[in-house]
mmCIF file of C-alpha atoms in Angstrom:
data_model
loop_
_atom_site.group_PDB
_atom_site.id
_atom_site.type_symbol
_atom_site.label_atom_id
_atom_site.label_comp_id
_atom_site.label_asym_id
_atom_site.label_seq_id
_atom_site.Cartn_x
_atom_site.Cartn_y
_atom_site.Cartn_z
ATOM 1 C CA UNK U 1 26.519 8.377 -17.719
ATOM 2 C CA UNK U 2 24.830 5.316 -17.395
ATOM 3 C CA UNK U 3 24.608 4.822 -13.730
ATOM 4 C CA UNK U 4 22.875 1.782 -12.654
ATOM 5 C CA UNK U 5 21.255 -0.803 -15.203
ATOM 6 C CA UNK U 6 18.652 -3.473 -14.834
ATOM 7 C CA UNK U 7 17.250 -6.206 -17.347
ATOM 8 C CA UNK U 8 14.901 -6.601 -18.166
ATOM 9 C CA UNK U 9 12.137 -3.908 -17.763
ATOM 10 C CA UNK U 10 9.733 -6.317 -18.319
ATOM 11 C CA UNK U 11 9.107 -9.812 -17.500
ATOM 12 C CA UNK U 12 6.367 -12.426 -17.490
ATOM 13 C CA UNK U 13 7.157 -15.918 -15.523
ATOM 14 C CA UNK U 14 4.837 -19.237 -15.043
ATOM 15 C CA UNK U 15 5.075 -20.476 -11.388
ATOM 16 C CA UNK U 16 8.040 -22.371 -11.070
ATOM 17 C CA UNK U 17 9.939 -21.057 -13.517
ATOM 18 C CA UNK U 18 13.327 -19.617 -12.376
ATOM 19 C CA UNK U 19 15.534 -16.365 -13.891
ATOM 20 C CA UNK U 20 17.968 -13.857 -13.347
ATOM 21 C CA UNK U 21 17.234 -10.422 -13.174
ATOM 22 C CA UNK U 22 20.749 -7.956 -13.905
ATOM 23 C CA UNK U 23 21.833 -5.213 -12.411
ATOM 24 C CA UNK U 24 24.741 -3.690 -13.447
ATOM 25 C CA UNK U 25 26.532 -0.366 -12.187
ATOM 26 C CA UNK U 26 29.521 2.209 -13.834
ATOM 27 C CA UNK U 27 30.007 4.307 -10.882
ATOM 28 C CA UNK U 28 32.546 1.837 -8.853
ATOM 29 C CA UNK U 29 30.015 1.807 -6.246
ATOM 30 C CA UNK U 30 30.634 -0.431 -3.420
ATOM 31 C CA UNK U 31 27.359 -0.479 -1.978
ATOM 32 C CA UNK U 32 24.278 -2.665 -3.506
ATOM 33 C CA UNK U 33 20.700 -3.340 -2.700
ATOM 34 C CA UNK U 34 17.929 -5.432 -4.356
ATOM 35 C CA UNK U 35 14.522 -3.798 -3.262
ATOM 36 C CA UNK U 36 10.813 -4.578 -4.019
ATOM 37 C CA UNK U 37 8.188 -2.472 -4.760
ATOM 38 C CA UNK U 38 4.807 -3.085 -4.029
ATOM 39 C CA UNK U 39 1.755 -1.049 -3.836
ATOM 40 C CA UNK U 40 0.840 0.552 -0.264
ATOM 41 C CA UNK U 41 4.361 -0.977 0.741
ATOM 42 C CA UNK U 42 6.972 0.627 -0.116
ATOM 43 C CA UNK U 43 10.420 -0.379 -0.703
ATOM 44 C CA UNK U 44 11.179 -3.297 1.095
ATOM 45 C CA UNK U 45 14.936 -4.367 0.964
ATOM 46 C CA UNK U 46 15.523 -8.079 -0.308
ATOM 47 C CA UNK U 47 19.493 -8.272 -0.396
ATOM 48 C CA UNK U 48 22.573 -6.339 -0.321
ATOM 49 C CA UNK U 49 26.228 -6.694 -0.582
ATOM 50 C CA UNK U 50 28.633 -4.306 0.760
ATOM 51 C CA UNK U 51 31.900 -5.427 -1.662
ATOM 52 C CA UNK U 52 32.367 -8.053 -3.914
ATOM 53 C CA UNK U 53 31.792 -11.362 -2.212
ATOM 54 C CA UNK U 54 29.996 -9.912 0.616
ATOM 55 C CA UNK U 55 26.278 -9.976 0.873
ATOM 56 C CA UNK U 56 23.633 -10.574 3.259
ATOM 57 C CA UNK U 57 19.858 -10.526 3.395
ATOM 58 C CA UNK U 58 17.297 -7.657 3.641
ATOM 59 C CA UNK U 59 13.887 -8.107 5.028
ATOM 60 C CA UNK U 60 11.736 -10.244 2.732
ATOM 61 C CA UNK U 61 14.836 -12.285 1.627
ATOM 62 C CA UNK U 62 12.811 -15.428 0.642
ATOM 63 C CA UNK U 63 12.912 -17.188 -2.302
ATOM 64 C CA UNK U 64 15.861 -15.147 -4.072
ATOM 65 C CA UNK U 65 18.992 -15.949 -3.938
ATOM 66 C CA UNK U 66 21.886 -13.062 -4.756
ATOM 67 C CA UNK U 67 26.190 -13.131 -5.568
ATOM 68 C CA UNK U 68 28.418 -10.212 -5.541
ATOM 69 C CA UNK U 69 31.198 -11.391 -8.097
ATOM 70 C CA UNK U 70 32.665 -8.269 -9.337
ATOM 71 C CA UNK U 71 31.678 -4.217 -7.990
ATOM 72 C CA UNK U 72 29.811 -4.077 -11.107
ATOM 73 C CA UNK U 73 27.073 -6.575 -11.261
ATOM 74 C CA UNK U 74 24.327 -7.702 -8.562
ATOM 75 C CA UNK U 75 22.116 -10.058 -9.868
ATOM 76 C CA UNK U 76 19.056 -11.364 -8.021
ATOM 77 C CA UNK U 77 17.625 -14.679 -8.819
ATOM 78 C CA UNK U 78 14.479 -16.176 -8.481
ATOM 79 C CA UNK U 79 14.394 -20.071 -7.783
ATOM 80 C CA UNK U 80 10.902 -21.275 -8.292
ATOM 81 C CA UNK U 81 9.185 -18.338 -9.091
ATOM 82 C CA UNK U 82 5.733 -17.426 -7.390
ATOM 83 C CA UNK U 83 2.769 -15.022 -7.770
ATOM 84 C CA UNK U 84 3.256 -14.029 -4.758
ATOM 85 C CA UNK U 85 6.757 -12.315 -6.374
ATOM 86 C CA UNK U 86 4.680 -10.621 -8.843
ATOM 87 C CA UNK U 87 6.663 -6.405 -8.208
ATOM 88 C CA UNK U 88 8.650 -4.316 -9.276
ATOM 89 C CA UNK U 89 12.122 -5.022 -8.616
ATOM 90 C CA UNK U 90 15.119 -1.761 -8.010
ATOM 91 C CA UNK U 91 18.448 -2.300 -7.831
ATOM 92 C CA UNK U 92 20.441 0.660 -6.059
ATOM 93 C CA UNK U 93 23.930 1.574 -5.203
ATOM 94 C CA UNK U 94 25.868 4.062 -3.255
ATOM 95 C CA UNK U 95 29.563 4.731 -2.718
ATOM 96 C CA UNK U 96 30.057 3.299 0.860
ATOM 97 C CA UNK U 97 27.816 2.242 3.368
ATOM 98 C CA UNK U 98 27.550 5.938 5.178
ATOM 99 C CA UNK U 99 24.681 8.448 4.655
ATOM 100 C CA UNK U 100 24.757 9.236 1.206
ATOM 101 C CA UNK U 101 22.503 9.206 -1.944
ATOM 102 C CA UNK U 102 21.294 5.616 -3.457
ATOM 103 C CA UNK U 103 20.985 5.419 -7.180
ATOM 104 C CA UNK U 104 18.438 3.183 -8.397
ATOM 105 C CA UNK U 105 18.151 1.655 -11.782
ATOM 106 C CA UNK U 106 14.692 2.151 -13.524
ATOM 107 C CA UNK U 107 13.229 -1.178 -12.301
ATOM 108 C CA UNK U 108 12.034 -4.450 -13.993
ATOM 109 C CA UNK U 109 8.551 -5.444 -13.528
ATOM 110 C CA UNK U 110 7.773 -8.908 -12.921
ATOM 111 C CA UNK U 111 4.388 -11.048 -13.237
ATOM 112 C CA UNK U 112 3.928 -14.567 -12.304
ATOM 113 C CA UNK U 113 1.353 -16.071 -13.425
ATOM 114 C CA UNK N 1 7.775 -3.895 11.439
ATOM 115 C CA UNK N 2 7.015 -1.267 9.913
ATOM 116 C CA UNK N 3 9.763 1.507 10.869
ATOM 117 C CA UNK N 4 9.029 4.638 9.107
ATOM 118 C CA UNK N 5 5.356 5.590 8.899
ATOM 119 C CA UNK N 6 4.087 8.193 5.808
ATOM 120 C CA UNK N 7 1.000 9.943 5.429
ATOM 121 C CA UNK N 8 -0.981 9.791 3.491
ATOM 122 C CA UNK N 9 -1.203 7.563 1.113
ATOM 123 C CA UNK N 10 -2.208 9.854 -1.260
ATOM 124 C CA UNK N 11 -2.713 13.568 -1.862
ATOM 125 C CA UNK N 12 -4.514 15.668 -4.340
ATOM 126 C CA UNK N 13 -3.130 19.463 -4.551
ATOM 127 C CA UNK N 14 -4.244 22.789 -6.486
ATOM 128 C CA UNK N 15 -1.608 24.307 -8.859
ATOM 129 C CA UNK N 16 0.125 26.915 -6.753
ATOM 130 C CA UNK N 17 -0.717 25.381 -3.392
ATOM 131 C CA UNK N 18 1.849 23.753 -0.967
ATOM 132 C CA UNK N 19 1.649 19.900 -0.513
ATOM 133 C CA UNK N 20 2.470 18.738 2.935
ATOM 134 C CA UNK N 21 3.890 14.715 3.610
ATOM 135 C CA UNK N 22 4.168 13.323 6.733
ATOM 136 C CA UNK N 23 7.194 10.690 8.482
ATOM 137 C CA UNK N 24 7.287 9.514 11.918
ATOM 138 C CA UNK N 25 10.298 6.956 12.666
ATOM 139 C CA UNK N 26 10.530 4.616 15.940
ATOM 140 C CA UNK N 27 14.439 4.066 16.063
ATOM 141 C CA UNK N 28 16.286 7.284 17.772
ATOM 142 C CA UNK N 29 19.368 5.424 15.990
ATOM 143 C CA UNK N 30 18.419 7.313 12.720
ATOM 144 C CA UNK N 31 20.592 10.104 11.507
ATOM 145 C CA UNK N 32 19.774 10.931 7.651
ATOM 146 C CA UNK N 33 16.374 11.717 6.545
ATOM 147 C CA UNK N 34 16.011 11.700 2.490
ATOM 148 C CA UNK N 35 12.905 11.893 0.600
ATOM 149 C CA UNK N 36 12.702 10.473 -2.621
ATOM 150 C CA UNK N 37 11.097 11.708 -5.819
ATOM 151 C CA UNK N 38 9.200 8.668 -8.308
ATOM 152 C CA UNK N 39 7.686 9.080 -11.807
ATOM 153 C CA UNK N 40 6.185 6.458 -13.535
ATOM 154 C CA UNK N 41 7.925 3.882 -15.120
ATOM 155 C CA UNK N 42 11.289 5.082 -13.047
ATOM 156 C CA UNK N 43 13.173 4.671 -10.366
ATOM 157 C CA UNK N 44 12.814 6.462 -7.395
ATOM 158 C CA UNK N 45 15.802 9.858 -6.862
ATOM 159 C CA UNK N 46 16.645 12.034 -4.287
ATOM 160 C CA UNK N 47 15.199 14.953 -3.883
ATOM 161 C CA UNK N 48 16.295 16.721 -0.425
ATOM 162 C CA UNK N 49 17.590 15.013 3.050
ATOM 163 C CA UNK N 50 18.330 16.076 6.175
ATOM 164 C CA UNK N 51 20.838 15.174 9.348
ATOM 165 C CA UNK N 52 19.029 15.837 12.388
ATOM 166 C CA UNK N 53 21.415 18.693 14.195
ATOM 167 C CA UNK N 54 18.761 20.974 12.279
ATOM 168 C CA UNK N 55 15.736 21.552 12.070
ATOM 169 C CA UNK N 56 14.670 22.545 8.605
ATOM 170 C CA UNK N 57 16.277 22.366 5.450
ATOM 171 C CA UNK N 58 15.305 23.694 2.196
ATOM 172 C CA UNK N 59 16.080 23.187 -1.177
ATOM 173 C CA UNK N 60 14.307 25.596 -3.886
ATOM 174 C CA UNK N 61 10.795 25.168 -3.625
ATOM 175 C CA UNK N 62 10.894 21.936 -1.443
ATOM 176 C CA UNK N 63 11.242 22.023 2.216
ATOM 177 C CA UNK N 64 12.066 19.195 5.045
ATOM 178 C CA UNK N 65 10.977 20.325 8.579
ATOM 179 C CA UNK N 66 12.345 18.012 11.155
ATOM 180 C CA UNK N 67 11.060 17.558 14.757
ATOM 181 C CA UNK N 68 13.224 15.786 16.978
ATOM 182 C CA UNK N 69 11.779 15.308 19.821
ATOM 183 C CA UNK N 70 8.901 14.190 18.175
ATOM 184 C CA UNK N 71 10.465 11.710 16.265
ATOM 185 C CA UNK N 72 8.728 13.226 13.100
ATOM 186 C CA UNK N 73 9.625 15.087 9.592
ATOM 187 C CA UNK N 74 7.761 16.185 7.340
ATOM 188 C CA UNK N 75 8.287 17.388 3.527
ATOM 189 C CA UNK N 76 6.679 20.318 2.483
ATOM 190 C CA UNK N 77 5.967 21.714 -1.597
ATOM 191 C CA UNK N 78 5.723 25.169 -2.011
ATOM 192 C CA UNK N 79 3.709 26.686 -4.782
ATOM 193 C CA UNK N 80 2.973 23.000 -6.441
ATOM 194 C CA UNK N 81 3.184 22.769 -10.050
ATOM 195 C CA UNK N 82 2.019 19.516 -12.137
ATOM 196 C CA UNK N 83 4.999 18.645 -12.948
ATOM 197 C CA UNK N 84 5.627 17.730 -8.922
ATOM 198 C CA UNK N 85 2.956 14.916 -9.544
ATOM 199 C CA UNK N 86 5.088 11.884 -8.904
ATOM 200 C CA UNK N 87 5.018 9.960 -6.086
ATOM 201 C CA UNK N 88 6.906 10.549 -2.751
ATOM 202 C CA UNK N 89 9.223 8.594 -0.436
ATOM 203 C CA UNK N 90 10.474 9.160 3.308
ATOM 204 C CA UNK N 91 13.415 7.232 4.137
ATOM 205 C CA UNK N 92 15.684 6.609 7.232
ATOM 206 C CA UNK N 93 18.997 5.088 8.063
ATOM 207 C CA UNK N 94 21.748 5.304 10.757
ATOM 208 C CA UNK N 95 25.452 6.242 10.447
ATOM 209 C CA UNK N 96 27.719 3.781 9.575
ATOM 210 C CA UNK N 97 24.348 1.033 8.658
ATOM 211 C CA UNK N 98 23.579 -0.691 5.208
ATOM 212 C CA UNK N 99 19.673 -0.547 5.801
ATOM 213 C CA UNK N 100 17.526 1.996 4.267
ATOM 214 C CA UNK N 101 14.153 1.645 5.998
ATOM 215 C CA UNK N 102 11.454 3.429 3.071
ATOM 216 C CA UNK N 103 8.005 4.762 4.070
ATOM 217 C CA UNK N 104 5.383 3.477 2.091
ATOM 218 C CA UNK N 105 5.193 6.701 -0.300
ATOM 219 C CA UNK N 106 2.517 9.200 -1.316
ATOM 220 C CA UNK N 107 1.426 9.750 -4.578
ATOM 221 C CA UNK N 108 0.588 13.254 -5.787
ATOM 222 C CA UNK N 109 -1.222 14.993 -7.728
ATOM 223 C CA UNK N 110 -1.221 18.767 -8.834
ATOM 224 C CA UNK N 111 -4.497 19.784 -10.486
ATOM 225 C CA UNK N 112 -3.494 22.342 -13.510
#
């Protein structure tokens, strides 16, 4: 049972530099979320996509872009990274967009330096 | 805004005593309560939620008590062990949304 997925746990990033980080999910969910993680804040919700070529922005969408090409993946991608990105970074999914349970992945922390 | 408030921030508990977390939400539009249960270097999982046409739920040793009319709910830890040393999250959300709105946790500790 692998649940949800994200590369890479780890990641260092210059400012400026863009990437990708993966999220990936086995349980035919159709609901995904991007959050951030950040100390005395939370998790605040970046994107989310409610079926494949359907998403739409959380609250601190800025400066990451997101695409919903299969119920699978979920990438998020930084454009010009920033230290002001420096996080931790969930994915999550749940069956349907009612009251259930999300599954997160284990998280990928990020620096910018 | 800030839609779900948690207190506190942090919380330092006796082996065998209970450990007590406060919510408090603004929008009477929310109708699921979970709380979430983080470890380090994980991501966070449910632990116990609640719909609020009751009033308490509980789950083993863990316990949500909800409060209406108060707009409040609270998670409480019965007879703490270390191993409950994680930290906590409130959540809220309304039928039929896509939002989760997340509290901005509580990290415990259970002396041995």
């Amino acid at each position: 049972n692998a649940g949800v997925t994200q590369t890479p746990k780890f990641q260092v990033l210059k400012t400026g530099q863009s990437m990708t980080l993966q999220c990936a999910q086995d349980m035919n969910h159709e609901y995904m979320s991007w959050y951030r993680q950040d100390p005395g804040m939370g998790l605040r919700l970046i994107h989310y996509s409610v079926g494949a070529g359907i998403t739409d922005q959380g609250e601190v969408p800025n400066g990451y872009n997101v695409s919903r090409s299969t119920t699978e993946d979920f990438p998020l991608r930084l454009l010009s990274a920033a230290p002001s990105q420096t996080s931790v970074y969930f994915c999550a999914s749940r069956p349907d967009r009612g009251n259930t349970e999300a599954f997160f992945g284990q998280g990928t922390r990020l620096t910018v330096v | 805004q800030q839609q779900v408030k948690q207190s506190p921030q942090s919380l330092i508990v006796q082996k065998g005593g209970i450990s007590i977390i406060n919510c408090a939400y603004e929008n009477t539009a929310f109708d699921y309560f979970p709380w979430y249960q983080q470890f380090p270097g994980k991501g966070p999982a449910l632990l116990i939620a609640i719909r609020p046409d009751v009033s308490e739920k509980k789950e083993g040793r863990f316990t949500i008590s909800f409060n209406k009319s108060a707009k409040q709910f609270s998670l409480h830890i019965m007879d703490s062990q270390p191993g409950d040393s994680a930290t906590y999250f409130c959540a809220a959300s309304k039928a039929g949304g896509f939002k989760t709105i997340f509290g901005a946790g509580t990290r415990l500790f259970v002396k041995a």
